[in-house]
């Protein structure tokens, strides 16, 4: 069974940092791209960034709203992808999901809530 | 960046009705389009991939059509358990989502 499990969310002050994790199981994690998507309360889905597989040189890309502040990385030996979030703002408050793209985007994790507030 | 325009933003229909949602891409995306269902507090669930293909285990009353820039999602015979928000998603270039359609029972 394909599973993605996010963790690491919590409350942080504006300007602070947080690192999210996404652990995959039941599929070829190393062969999949991992994307991060967020959703503010009552709002729609917003793509945050992604990291491709080793065969695609671990290429990363980011939404304009987080570029320069967020970093996506992965450790295939641990079947884990990460989202390092720096210089957090109130508008980064959201549930953060990871989703895999093997051939198509399909499975999502359950999400982890990040709250940026003083 | 590819923009996805989804309509309507909400709709109310009776049980048994046919429901149609449209999504327009700002540029051609071939058939690189998914449709998701999201219920409150849950992650999105894939219903349709590659614009027209039904994901395994999804009821056949859900269907998708279209290619290029214009796409349609249909629920034939709306059921009470279909109350949710539906999103289109393009994956031709990174990921972009439509604004969502909230489906309610009349």
PDB file of C-alpha atoms in Angstrom:
ATOM      1  CA  UNK A   1       0.000   0.000   0.000  1.00  0.00           C
ATOM      2  CA  UNK A   2       1.335   3.390  -0.989  1.00  0.00           C
ATOM      3  CA  UNK A   3       1.683   5.729   1.980  1.00  0.00           C
ATOM      4  CA  UNK A   4       3.080   9.187   2.536  1.00  0.00           C
ATOM      5  CA  UNK A   5       3.325  10.543   6.076  1.00  0.00           C
ATOM      6  CA  UNK A   6       4.211  14.139   6.863  1.00  0.00           C
ATOM      7  CA  UNK A   7       5.494  15.365  10.192  1.00  0.00           C
ATOM      8  CA  UNK A   8       7.234  18.341  11.734  1.00  0.00           C
ATOM      9  CA  UNK A   9       4.463  20.896  11.715  1.00  0.00           C
ATOM     10  CA  UNK A  10       3.759  23.180  14.628  1.00  0.00           C
ATOM     11  CA  UNK A  11       3.621  26.766  15.724  1.00  0.00           C
ATOM     12  CA  UNK A  12       6.487  29.113  14.985  1.00  0.00           C
ATOM     13  CA  UNK A  13       7.000  32.852  15.292  1.00  0.00           C
ATOM     14  CA  UNK A  14       7.294  35.085  12.238  1.00  0.00           C
ATOM     15  CA  UNK A  15      10.844  35.021  10.950  1.00  0.00           C
ATOM     16  CA  UNK A  16      11.423  31.556  12.371  1.00  0.00           C
ATOM     17  CA  UNK A  17      12.235  28.236  10.714  1.00  0.00           C
ATOM     18  CA  UNK A  18      10.683  24.802  10.562  1.00  0.00           C
ATOM     19  CA  UNK A  19      11.594  21.573   8.774  1.00  0.00           C
ATOM     20  CA  UNK A  20       8.917  19.200   7.559  1.00  0.00           C
ATOM     21  CA  UNK A  21       9.457  15.550   6.706  1.00  0.00           C
ATOM     22  CA  UNK A  22       7.604  13.258   4.313  1.00  0.00           C
ATOM     23  CA  UNK A  23       8.204   9.525   4.653  1.00  0.00           C
ATOM     24  CA  UNK A  24       7.097   7.281   1.809  1.00  0.00           C
ATOM     25  CA  UNK A  25       6.415   3.548   1.796  1.00  0.00           C
ATOM     26  CA  UNK A  26       4.889   0.938  -0.476  1.00  0.00           C
ATOM     27  CA  UNK A  27       6.445   2.285  -3.670  1.00  0.00           C
ATOM     28  CA  UNK A  28       9.761   3.150  -5.293  1.00  0.00           C
ATOM     29  CA  UNK A  29      10.494   6.313  -3.354  1.00  0.00           C
ATOM     30  CA  UNK A  30      13.825   6.875  -5.068  1.00  0.00           C
ATOM     31  CA  UNK A  31      12.185   6.763  -8.483  1.00  0.00           C
ATOM     32  CA  UNK A  32       9.513   9.326  -7.688  1.00  0.00           C
ATOM     33  CA  UNK A  33       9.468  13.087  -7.642  1.00  0.00           C
ATOM     34  CA  UNK A  34       8.064  14.551  -4.434  1.00  0.00           C
ATOM     35  CA  UNK A  35       6.055  17.757  -4.473  1.00  0.00           C
ATOM     36  CA  UNK A  36       4.909  19.901  -1.574  1.00  0.00           C
ATOM     37  CA  UNK A  37       1.486  21.550  -1.694  1.00  0.00           C
ATOM     38  CA  UNK A  38      -0.104  23.752   0.947  1.00  0.00           C
ATOM     39  CA  UNK A  39      -3.610  24.792   1.829  1.00  0.00           C
ATOM     40  CA  UNK A  40      -4.522  27.698   4.072  1.00  0.00           C
ATOM     41  CA  UNK A  41      -7.660  27.255   6.131  1.00  0.00           C
ATOM     42  CA  UNK A  42     -10.733  27.536   3.927  1.00  0.00           C
ATOM     43  CA  UNK A  43      -8.625  28.199   0.828  1.00  0.00           C
ATOM     44  CA  UNK A  44      -7.518  26.306  -2.238  1.00  0.00           C
ATOM     45  CA  UNK A  45      -4.424  24.266  -3.001  1.00  0.00           C
ATOM     46  CA  UNK A  46      -1.115  25.981  -3.708  1.00  0.00           C
ATOM     47  CA  UNK A  47       1.949  24.250  -5.120  1.00  0.00           C
ATOM     48  CA  UNK A  48       5.057  25.023  -3.044  1.00  0.00           C
ATOM     49  CA  UNK A  49       7.934  23.149  -4.639  1.00  0.00           C
ATOM     50  CA  UNK A  50       9.319  19.831  -5.770  1.00  0.00           C
ATOM     51  CA  UNK A  51      12.393  17.638  -5.969  1.00  0.00           C
ATOM     52  CA  UNK A  52      12.899  15.151  -8.759  1.00  0.00           C
ATOM     53  CA  UNK A  53      14.595  11.783  -8.575  1.00  0.00           C
ATOM     54  CA  UNK A  54      18.289  10.947  -8.750  1.00  0.00           C
ATOM     55  CA  UNK A  55      17.950  10.072 -12.433  1.00  0.00           C
ATOM     56  CA  UNK A  56      16.724  13.639 -12.939  1.00  0.00           C
ATOM     57  CA  UNK A  57      19.613  15.058 -10.950  1.00  0.00           C
ATOM     58  CA  UNK A  58      17.484  15.824  -7.901  1.00  0.00           C
ATOM     59  CA  UNK A  59      16.286  18.968  -9.683  1.00  0.00           C
ATOM     60  CA  UNK A  60      14.334  21.359  -7.489  1.00  0.00           C
ATOM     61  CA  UNK A  61      11.819  24.072  -8.301  1.00  0.00           C
ATOM     62  CA  UNK A  62       9.786  26.484  -6.182  1.00  0.00           C
ATOM     63  CA  UNK A  63       6.744  28.700  -6.314  1.00  0.00           C
ATOM     64  CA  UNK A  64       7.544  32.400  -6.498  1.00  0.00           C
ATOM     65  CA  UNK A  65       5.938  32.934  -3.090  1.00  0.00           C
ATOM     66  CA  UNK A  66       8.530  30.752  -1.324  1.00  0.00           C
ATOM     67  CA  UNK A  67      11.584  30.956  -3.581  1.00  0.00           C
ATOM     68  CA  UNK A  68      14.673  31.930  -1.608  1.00  0.00           C
ATOM     69  CA  UNK A  69      13.044  30.983   1.713  1.00  0.00           C
ATOM     70  CA  UNK A  70      12.095  27.300   1.335  1.00  0.00           C
ATOM     71  CA  UNK A  71      14.356  24.379   0.387  1.00  0.00           C
ATOM     72  CA  UNK A  72      13.251  20.915  -0.717  1.00  0.00           C
ATOM     73  CA  UNK A  73      15.644  18.013  -0.219  1.00  0.00           C
ATOM     74  CA  UNK A  74      15.515  14.239   0.050  1.00  0.00           C
ATOM     75  CA  UNK A  75      17.315  11.243   1.549  1.00  0.00           C
ATOM     76  CA  UNK A  76      16.418   8.187  -0.510  1.00  0.00           C
ATOM     77  CA  UNK A  77      18.175   5.897   1.987  1.00  0.00           C
ATOM     78  CA  UNK A  78      15.486   6.924   4.462  1.00  0.00           C
ATOM     79  CA  UNK A  79      12.635   7.187   1.937  1.00  0.00           C
ATOM     80  CA  UNK A  80      12.212  10.732   3.181  1.00  0.00           C
ATOM     81  CA  UNK A  81      11.773  14.141   1.614  1.00  0.00           C
ATOM     82  CA  UNK A  82      12.128  17.391   3.508  1.00  0.00           C
ATOM     83  CA  UNK A  83      10.826  20.932   3.296  1.00  0.00           C
ATOM     84  CA  UNK A  84      13.046  23.411   5.099  1.00  0.00           C
ATOM     85  CA  UNK A  85      11.077  26.603   5.687  1.00  0.00           C
ATOM     86  CA  UNK A  86      12.976  29.743   6.665  1.00  0.00           C
ATOM     87  CA  UNK A  87      11.987  33.344   7.302  1.00  0.00           C
ATOM     88  CA  UNK A  88       8.417  32.245   7.861  1.00  0.00           C
ATOM     89  CA  UNK A  89       5.565  34.703   7.446  1.00  0.00           C
ATOM     90  CA  UNK A  90       1.988  34.685   8.692  1.00  0.00           C
ATOM     91  CA  UNK A  91       0.833  33.948   5.154  1.00  0.00           C
ATOM     92  CA  UNK A  92       2.755  30.650   5.245  1.00  0.00           C
ATOM     93  CA  UNK A  93       0.227  29.339   7.772  1.00  0.00           C
ATOM     94  CA  UNK A  94      -1.345  26.278   6.156  1.00  0.00           C
ATOM     95  CA  UNK A  95      -1.619  22.529   6.078  1.00  0.00           C
ATOM     96  CA  UNK A  96       1.355  21.222   4.131  1.00  0.00           C
ATOM     97  CA  UNK A  97       0.983  18.069   2.050  1.00  0.00           C
ATOM     98  CA  UNK A  98       3.553  16.004   0.209  1.00  0.00           C
ATOM     99  CA  UNK A  99       2.499  14.181  -2.928  1.00  0.00           C
ATOM    100  CA  UNK A 100       4.404  11.784  -5.114  1.00  0.00           C
ATOM    101  CA  UNK A 101       4.720  11.917  -8.867  1.00  0.00           C
ATOM    102  CA  UNK A 102       5.790   8.623 -10.369  1.00  0.00           C
ATOM    103  CA  UNK A 103       4.143   8.918 -13.781  1.00  0.00           C
ATOM    104  CA  UNK A 104       1.275  11.078 -12.545  1.00  0.00           C
ATOM    105  CA  UNK A 105       0.600  12.921  -9.293  1.00  0.00           C
ATOM    106  CA  UNK A 106      -1.533  10.491  -7.335  1.00  0.00           C
ATOM    107  CA  UNK A 107      -0.994   9.750  -3.635  1.00  0.00           C
ATOM    108  CA  UNK A 108      -0.918  12.406  -0.938  1.00  0.00           C
ATOM    109  CA  UNK A 109      -0.004  12.375   2.713  1.00  0.00           C
ATOM    110  CA  UNK A 110      -2.476  13.388   5.422  1.00  0.00           C
ATOM    111  CA  UNK A 111      -0.843  16.792   5.858  1.00  0.00           C
ATOM    112  CA  UNK A 112       0.845  18.620   8.710  1.00  0.00           C
ATOM    113  CA  UNK A 113      -0.272  21.988  10.062  1.00  0.00           C
ATOM    114  CA  UNK A 114       2.136  24.901  10.201  1.00  0.00           C
ATOM    115  CA  UNK A 115       1.038  27.989  12.120  1.00  0.00           C
ATOM    116  CA  UNK A 116       3.105  31.153  11.952  1.00  0.00           C
ATOM    117  CA  UNK A 117       2.067  33.496  14.712  1.00  0.00           C
ATOM    118  CA  UNK A 118       3.520  35.607  17.486  1.00  0.00           C
TER     119      UNK A 118
ATOM    120  CA  UNK B   1       3.231  29.720 -15.321  1.00  0.00           C
ATOM    121  CA  UNK B   2       0.125  27.799 -16.313  1.00  0.00           C
ATOM    122  CA  UNK B   3      -3.084  29.139 -14.789  1.00  0.00           C
ATOM    123  CA  UNK B   4      -6.158  26.965 -14.255  1.00  0.00           C
ATOM    124  CA  UNK B   5      -9.594  28.589 -14.263  1.00  0.00           C
ATOM    125  CA  UNK B   6     -12.260  26.388 -12.722  1.00  0.00           C
ATOM    126  CA  UNK B   7     -15.996  27.029 -12.700  1.00  0.00           C
ATOM    127  CA  UNK B   8     -18.358  27.270 -11.028  1.00  0.00           C
ATOM    128  CA  UNK B   9     -16.888  28.000  -7.592  1.00  0.00           C
ATOM    129  CA  UNK B  10     -19.898  26.351  -5.983  1.00  0.00           C
ATOM    130  CA  UNK B  11     -23.053  24.562  -6.992  1.00  0.00           C
ATOM    131  CA  UNK B  12     -26.111  23.050  -5.399  1.00  0.00           C
ATOM    132  CA  UNK B  13     -27.822  20.050  -6.954  1.00  0.00           C
ATOM    133  CA  UNK B  14     -30.313  17.345  -6.044  1.00  0.00           C
ATOM    134  CA  UNK B  15     -29.502  13.708  -5.429  1.00  0.00           C
ATOM    135  CA  UNK B  16     -29.549  11.958  -8.798  1.00  0.00           C
ATOM    136  CA  UNK B  17     -28.683  15.076 -10.795  1.00  0.00           C
ATOM    137  CA  UNK B  18     -25.847  15.296 -13.283  1.00  0.00           C
ATOM    138  CA  UNK B  19     -23.174  17.762 -12.170  1.00  0.00           C
ATOM    139  CA  UNK B  20     -20.611  19.316 -14.512  1.00  0.00           C
ATOM    140  CA  UNK B  21     -17.483  21.292 -13.625  1.00  0.00           C
ATOM    141  CA  UNK B  22     -15.171  22.892 -16.154  1.00  0.00           C
ATOM    142  CA  UNK B  23     -11.507  23.796 -16.059  1.00  0.00           C
ATOM    143  CA  UNK B  24      -9.628  25.920 -18.571  1.00  0.00           C
ATOM    144  CA  UNK B  25      -5.855  26.042 -18.839  1.00  0.00           C
ATOM    145  CA  UNK B  26      -4.065  29.231 -19.840  1.00  0.00           C
ATOM    146  CA  UNK B  27      -2.058  27.234 -22.371  1.00  0.00           C
ATOM    147  CA  UNK B  28      -2.186  23.762 -23.842  1.00  0.00           C
ATOM    148  CA  UNK B  29      -1.452  20.963 -21.401  1.00  0.00           C
ATOM    149  CA  UNK B  30      -2.277  17.989 -23.643  1.00  0.00           C
ATOM    150  CA  UNK B  31      -4.101  15.632 -21.281  1.00  0.00           C
ATOM    151  CA  UNK B  32      -1.920  16.254 -18.215  1.00  0.00           C
ATOM    152  CA  UNK B  33      -4.885  16.944 -15.977  1.00  0.00           C
ATOM    153  CA  UNK B  34      -6.207  15.359 -12.803  1.00  0.00           C
ATOM    154  CA  UNK B  35      -9.462  15.796 -10.916  1.00  0.00           C
ATOM    155  CA  UNK B  36      -9.500  15.477  -7.128  1.00  0.00           C
ATOM    156  CA  UNK B  37     -12.162  15.258  -4.463  1.00  0.00           C
ATOM    157  CA  UNK B  38     -11.464  16.802  -1.072  1.00  0.00           C
ATOM    158  CA  UNK B  39     -13.611  16.413   2.027  1.00  0.00           C
ATOM    159  CA  UNK B  40     -13.137  18.631   5.103  1.00  0.00           C
ATOM    160  CA  UNK B  41     -10.015  17.803   7.078  1.00  0.00           C
ATOM    161  CA  UNK B  42      -8.829  15.275   4.519  1.00  0.00           C
ATOM    162  CA  UNK B  43      -6.195  15.183   1.820  1.00  0.00           C
ATOM    163  CA  UNK B  44      -7.320  15.398  -1.799  1.00  0.00           C
ATOM    164  CA  UNK B  45      -8.261  12.071  -3.352  1.00  0.00           C
ATOM    165  CA  UNK B  46      -7.482  11.373  -6.997  1.00  0.00           C
ATOM    166  CA  UNK B  47     -10.574  10.555  -9.047  1.00  0.00           C
ATOM    167  CA  UNK B  48      -9.557  11.103 -12.688  1.00  0.00           C
ATOM    168  CA  UNK B  49      -6.060  11.132 -14.186  1.00  0.00           C
ATOM    169  CA  UNK B  50      -4.798  12.014 -17.650  1.00  0.00           C
ATOM    170  CA  UNK B  51      -8.052  13.936 -18.124  1.00  0.00           C
ATOM    171  CA  UNK B  52     -10.242  10.918 -18.853  1.00  0.00           C
ATOM    172  CA  UNK B  53      -9.035   7.883 -16.889  1.00  0.00           C
ATOM    173  CA  UNK B  54     -10.884   6.692 -13.803  1.00  0.00           C
ATOM    174  CA  UNK B  55      -8.571   5.951 -10.869  1.00  0.00           C
ATOM    175  CA  UNK B  56      -8.894   2.405  -9.527  1.00  0.00           C
ATOM    176  CA  UNK B  57     -11.674   2.012  -6.985  1.00  0.00           C
ATOM    177  CA  UNK B  58     -13.469   5.215  -7.946  1.00  0.00           C
ATOM    178  CA  UNK B  59     -17.183   4.840  -8.804  1.00  0.00           C
ATOM    179  CA  UNK B  60     -18.030   4.950 -12.480  1.00  0.00           C
ATOM    180  CA  UNK B  61     -20.456   7.862 -12.011  1.00  0.00           C
ATOM    181  CA  UNK B  62     -17.376  10.087 -12.086  1.00  0.00           C
ATOM    182  CA  UNK B  63     -15.921  10.910 -15.504  1.00  0.00           C
ATOM    183  CA  UNK B  64     -13.664  13.392 -17.246  1.00  0.00           C
ATOM    184  CA  UNK B  65     -13.208  14.679 -20.765  1.00  0.00           C
ATOM    185  CA  UNK B  66     -11.191  17.197 -22.719  1.00  0.00           C
ATOM    186  CA  UNK B  67      -7.702  17.849 -23.968  1.00  0.00           C
ATOM    187  CA  UNK B  68      -5.511  20.837 -24.690  1.00  0.00           C
ATOM    188  CA  UNK B  69      -6.983  23.743 -22.758  1.00  0.00           C
ATOM    189  CA  UNK B  70     -10.595  22.848 -22.002  1.00  0.00           C
ATOM    190  CA  UNK B  71     -11.640  20.079 -19.617  1.00  0.00           C
ATOM    191  CA  UNK B  72     -14.854  18.847 -18.077  1.00  0.00           C
ATOM    192  CA  UNK B  73     -15.588  16.757 -14.992  1.00  0.00           C
ATOM    193  CA  UNK B  74     -18.972  15.104 -14.576  1.00  0.00           C
ATOM    194  CA  UNK B  75     -20.754  13.344 -11.765  1.00  0.00           C
ATOM    195  CA  UNK B  76     -23.616  11.306 -13.170  1.00  0.00           C
ATOM    196  CA  UNK B  77     -26.329  10.820 -10.579  1.00  0.00           C
ATOM    197  CA  UNK B  78     -25.043  12.843  -7.633  1.00  0.00           C
ATOM    198  CA  UNK B  79     -24.973  10.932  -4.337  1.00  0.00           C
ATOM    199  CA  UNK B  80     -24.982  12.333  -0.774  1.00  0.00           C
ATOM    200  CA  UNK B  81     -21.430  11.050  -0.233  1.00  0.00           C
ATOM    201  CA  UNK B  82     -20.244  13.199  -3.152  1.00  0.00           C
ATOM    202  CA  UNK B  83     -20.570  16.366  -1.080  1.00  0.00           C
ATOM    203  CA  UNK B  84     -17.052  17.778  -1.223  1.00  0.00           C
ATOM    204  CA  UNK B  85     -14.847  20.297  -2.966  1.00  0.00           C
ATOM    205  CA  UNK B  86     -13.452  19.281  -6.345  1.00  0.00           C
ATOM    206  CA  UNK B  87     -10.200  20.532  -7.856  1.00  0.00           C
ATOM    207  CA  UNK B  88      -8.603  20.247 -11.254  1.00  0.00           C
ATOM    208  CA  UNK B  89      -4.805  20.050 -11.379  1.00  0.00           C
ATOM    209  CA  UNK B  90      -2.438  20.369 -14.309  1.00  0.00           C
ATOM    210  CA  UNK B  91       0.911  18.557 -14.235  1.00  0.00           C
ATOM    211  CA  UNK B  92       2.311  19.518 -17.632  1.00  0.00           C
ATOM    212  CA  UNK B  93       4.566  22.061 -15.960  1.00  0.00           C
ATOM    213  CA  UNK B  94       5.002  21.701 -12.186  1.00  0.00           C
ATOM    214  CA  UNK B  95       1.565  21.632 -10.532  1.00  0.00           C
ATOM    215  CA  UNK B  96      -1.215  24.179 -10.679  1.00  0.00           C
ATOM    216  CA  UNK B  97      -4.696  23.852  -9.283  1.00  0.00           C
ATOM    217  CA  UNK B  98      -8.051  25.290 -10.171  1.00  0.00           C
ATOM    218  CA  UNK B  99      -9.776  27.339  -7.507  1.00  0.00           C
ATOM    219  CA  UNK B 100     -12.098  24.507  -6.506  1.00  0.00           C
ATOM    220  CA  UNK B 101     -15.816  23.808  -6.780  1.00  0.00           C
ATOM    221  CA  UNK B 102     -17.844  23.229  -3.652  1.00  0.00           C
ATOM    222  CA  UNK B 103     -20.663  20.778  -4.347  1.00  0.00           C
ATOM    223  CA  UNK B 104     -23.672  20.813  -2.063  1.00  0.00           C
ATOM    224  CA  UNK B 105     -26.980  18.959  -1.960  1.00  0.00           C
ATOM    225  CA  UNK B 106     -30.056  21.027  -2.684  1.00  0.00           C
TER     226      UNK B 106
END
